[in-house]
PDB file of C-alpha atoms in Angstrom:
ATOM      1  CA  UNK A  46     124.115  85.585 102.280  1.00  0.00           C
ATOM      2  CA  UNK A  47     120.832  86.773 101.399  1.00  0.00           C
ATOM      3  CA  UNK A  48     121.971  87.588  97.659  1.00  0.00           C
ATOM      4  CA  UNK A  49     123.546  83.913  97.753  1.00  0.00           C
ATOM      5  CA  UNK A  50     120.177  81.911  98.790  1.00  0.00           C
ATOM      6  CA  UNK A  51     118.719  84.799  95.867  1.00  0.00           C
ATOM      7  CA  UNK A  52     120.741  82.829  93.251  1.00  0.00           C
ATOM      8  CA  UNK A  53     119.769  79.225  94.473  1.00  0.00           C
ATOM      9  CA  UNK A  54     116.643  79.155  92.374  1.00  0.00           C
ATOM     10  CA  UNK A  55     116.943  74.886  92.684  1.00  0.00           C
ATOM     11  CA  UNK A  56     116.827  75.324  96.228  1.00  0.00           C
ATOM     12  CA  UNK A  57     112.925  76.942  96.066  1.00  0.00           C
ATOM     13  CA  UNK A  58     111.875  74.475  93.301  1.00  0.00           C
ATOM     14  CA  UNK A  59     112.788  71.870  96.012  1.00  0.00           C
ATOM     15  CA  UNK A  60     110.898  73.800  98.506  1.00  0.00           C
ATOM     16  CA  UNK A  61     108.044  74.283  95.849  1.00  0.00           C
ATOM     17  CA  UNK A  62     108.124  70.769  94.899  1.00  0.00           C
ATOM     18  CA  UNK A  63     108.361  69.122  98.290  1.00  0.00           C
ATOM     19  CA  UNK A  64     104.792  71.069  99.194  1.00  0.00           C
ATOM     20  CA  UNK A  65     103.516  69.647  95.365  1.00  0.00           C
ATOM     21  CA  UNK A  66     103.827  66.327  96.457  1.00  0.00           C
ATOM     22  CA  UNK A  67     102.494  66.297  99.493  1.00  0.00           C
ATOM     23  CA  UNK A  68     105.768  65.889 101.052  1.00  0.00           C
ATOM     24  CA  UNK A  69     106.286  62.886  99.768  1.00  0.00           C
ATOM     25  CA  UNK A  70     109.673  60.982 101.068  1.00  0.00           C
ATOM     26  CA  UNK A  71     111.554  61.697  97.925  1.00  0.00           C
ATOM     27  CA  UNK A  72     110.775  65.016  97.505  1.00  0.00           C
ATOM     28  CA  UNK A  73     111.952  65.612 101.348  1.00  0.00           C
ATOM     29  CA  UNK A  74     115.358  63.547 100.510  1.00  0.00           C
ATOM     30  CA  UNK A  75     115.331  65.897  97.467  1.00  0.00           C
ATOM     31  CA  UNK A  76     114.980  69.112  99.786  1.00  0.00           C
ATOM     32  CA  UNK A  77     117.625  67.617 102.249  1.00  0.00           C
ATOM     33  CA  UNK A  78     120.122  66.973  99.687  1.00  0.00           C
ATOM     34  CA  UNK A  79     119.613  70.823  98.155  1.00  0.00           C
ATOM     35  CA  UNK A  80     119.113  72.607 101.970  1.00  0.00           C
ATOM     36  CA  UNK A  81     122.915  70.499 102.726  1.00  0.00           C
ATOM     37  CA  UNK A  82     124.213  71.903  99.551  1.00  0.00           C
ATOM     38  CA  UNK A  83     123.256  75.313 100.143  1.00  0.00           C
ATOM     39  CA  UNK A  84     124.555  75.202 104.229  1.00  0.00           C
ATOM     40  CA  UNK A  85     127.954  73.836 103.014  1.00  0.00           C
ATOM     41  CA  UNK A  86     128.401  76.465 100.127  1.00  0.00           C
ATOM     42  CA  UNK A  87     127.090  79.398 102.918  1.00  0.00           C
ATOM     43  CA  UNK A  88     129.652  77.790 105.445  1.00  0.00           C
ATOM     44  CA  UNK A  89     132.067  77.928 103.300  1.00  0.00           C
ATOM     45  CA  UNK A  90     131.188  82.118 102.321  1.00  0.00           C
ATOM     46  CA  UNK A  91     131.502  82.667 105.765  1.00  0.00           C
ATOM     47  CA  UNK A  92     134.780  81.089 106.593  1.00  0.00           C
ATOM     48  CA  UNK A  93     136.680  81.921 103.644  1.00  0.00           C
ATOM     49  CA  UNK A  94     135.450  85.800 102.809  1.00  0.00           C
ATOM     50  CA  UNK A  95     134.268  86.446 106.622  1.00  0.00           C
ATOM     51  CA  UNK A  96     136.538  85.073 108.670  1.00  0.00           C
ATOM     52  CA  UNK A  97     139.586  84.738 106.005  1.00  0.00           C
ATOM     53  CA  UNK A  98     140.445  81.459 107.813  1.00  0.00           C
ATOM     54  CA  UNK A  99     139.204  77.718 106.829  1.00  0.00           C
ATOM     55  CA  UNK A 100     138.854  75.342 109.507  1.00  0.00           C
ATOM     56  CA  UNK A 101     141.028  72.206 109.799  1.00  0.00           C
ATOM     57  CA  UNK A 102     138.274  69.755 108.586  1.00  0.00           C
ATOM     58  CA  UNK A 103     137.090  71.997 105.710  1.00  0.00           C
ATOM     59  CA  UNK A 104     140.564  72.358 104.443  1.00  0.00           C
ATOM     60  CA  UNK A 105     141.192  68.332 104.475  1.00  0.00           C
ATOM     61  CA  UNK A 106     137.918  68.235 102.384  1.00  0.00           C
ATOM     62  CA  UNK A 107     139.226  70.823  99.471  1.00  0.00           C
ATOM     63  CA  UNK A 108     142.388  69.038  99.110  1.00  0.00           C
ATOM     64  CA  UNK A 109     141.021  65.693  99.054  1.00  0.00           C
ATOM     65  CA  UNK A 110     141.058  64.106  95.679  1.00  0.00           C
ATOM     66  CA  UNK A 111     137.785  63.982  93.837  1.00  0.00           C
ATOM     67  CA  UNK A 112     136.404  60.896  91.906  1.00  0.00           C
ATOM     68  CA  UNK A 113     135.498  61.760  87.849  1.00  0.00           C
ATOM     69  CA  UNK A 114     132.321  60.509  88.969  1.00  0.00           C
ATOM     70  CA  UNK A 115     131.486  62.186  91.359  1.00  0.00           C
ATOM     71  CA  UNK A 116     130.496  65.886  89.574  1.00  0.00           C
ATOM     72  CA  UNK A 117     127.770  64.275  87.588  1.00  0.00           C
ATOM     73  CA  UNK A 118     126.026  62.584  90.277  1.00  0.00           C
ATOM     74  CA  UNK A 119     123.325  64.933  90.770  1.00  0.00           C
ATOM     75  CA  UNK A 120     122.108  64.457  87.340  1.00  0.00           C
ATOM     76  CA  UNK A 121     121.582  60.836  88.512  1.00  0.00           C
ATOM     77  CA  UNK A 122     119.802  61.296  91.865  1.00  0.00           C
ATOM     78  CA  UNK A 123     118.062  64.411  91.676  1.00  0.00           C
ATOM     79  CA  UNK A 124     116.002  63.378  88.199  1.00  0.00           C
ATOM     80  CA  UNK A 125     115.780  59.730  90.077  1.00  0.00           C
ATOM     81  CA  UNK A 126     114.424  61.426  93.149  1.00  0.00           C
ATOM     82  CA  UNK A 127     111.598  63.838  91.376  1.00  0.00           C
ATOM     83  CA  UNK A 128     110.336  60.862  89.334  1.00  0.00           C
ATOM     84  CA  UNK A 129     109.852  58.289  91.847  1.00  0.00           C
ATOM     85  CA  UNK A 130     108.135  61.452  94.034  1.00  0.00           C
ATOM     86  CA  UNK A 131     105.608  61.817  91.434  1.00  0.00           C
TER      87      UNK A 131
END
């Protein structure tokens, strides 16, 4: 886990940039958004390479079917969120 969060180096810019504005309400949306990202990808480590099961709700997400769309929102929000936290 630690050499995962090592390799999340958006997750301390949001850390780093939350404290640069003054923790403005953006910039803590912004850190929410990354800090859920990062506990969903860690779950998701543990279940799968730890416990070599997947849990009943995490499975129905994987096999659900994804929108085009929906890859490319974060380079909608997150820009949207740093400017307007600035």
């Amino acid at each position: 886990i630690l050499l995962f969060l090592i390799m999340q180096p958006t997750f301390y810019f949001a850390i780093g940039f939350a404290i640069l504005c003054d923790y403005d309400i953006f910039a803590i949306i912004f850190l929410f958004l990354k800090t859920a990202d990062v506990a969903t990808k860690i779950l998701l480590i543990e279940q799968i390479f730890t416990k070599k099961s997947l849990s009943q709700e995490m499975s129905l997400i994987l096999l659900s079917p994804i929108d085009s769309f929906l890859p490319y929102m974060g380079l909608i929000i997150y820009p949207i969120l740093i400017a307007l936290a600035i």
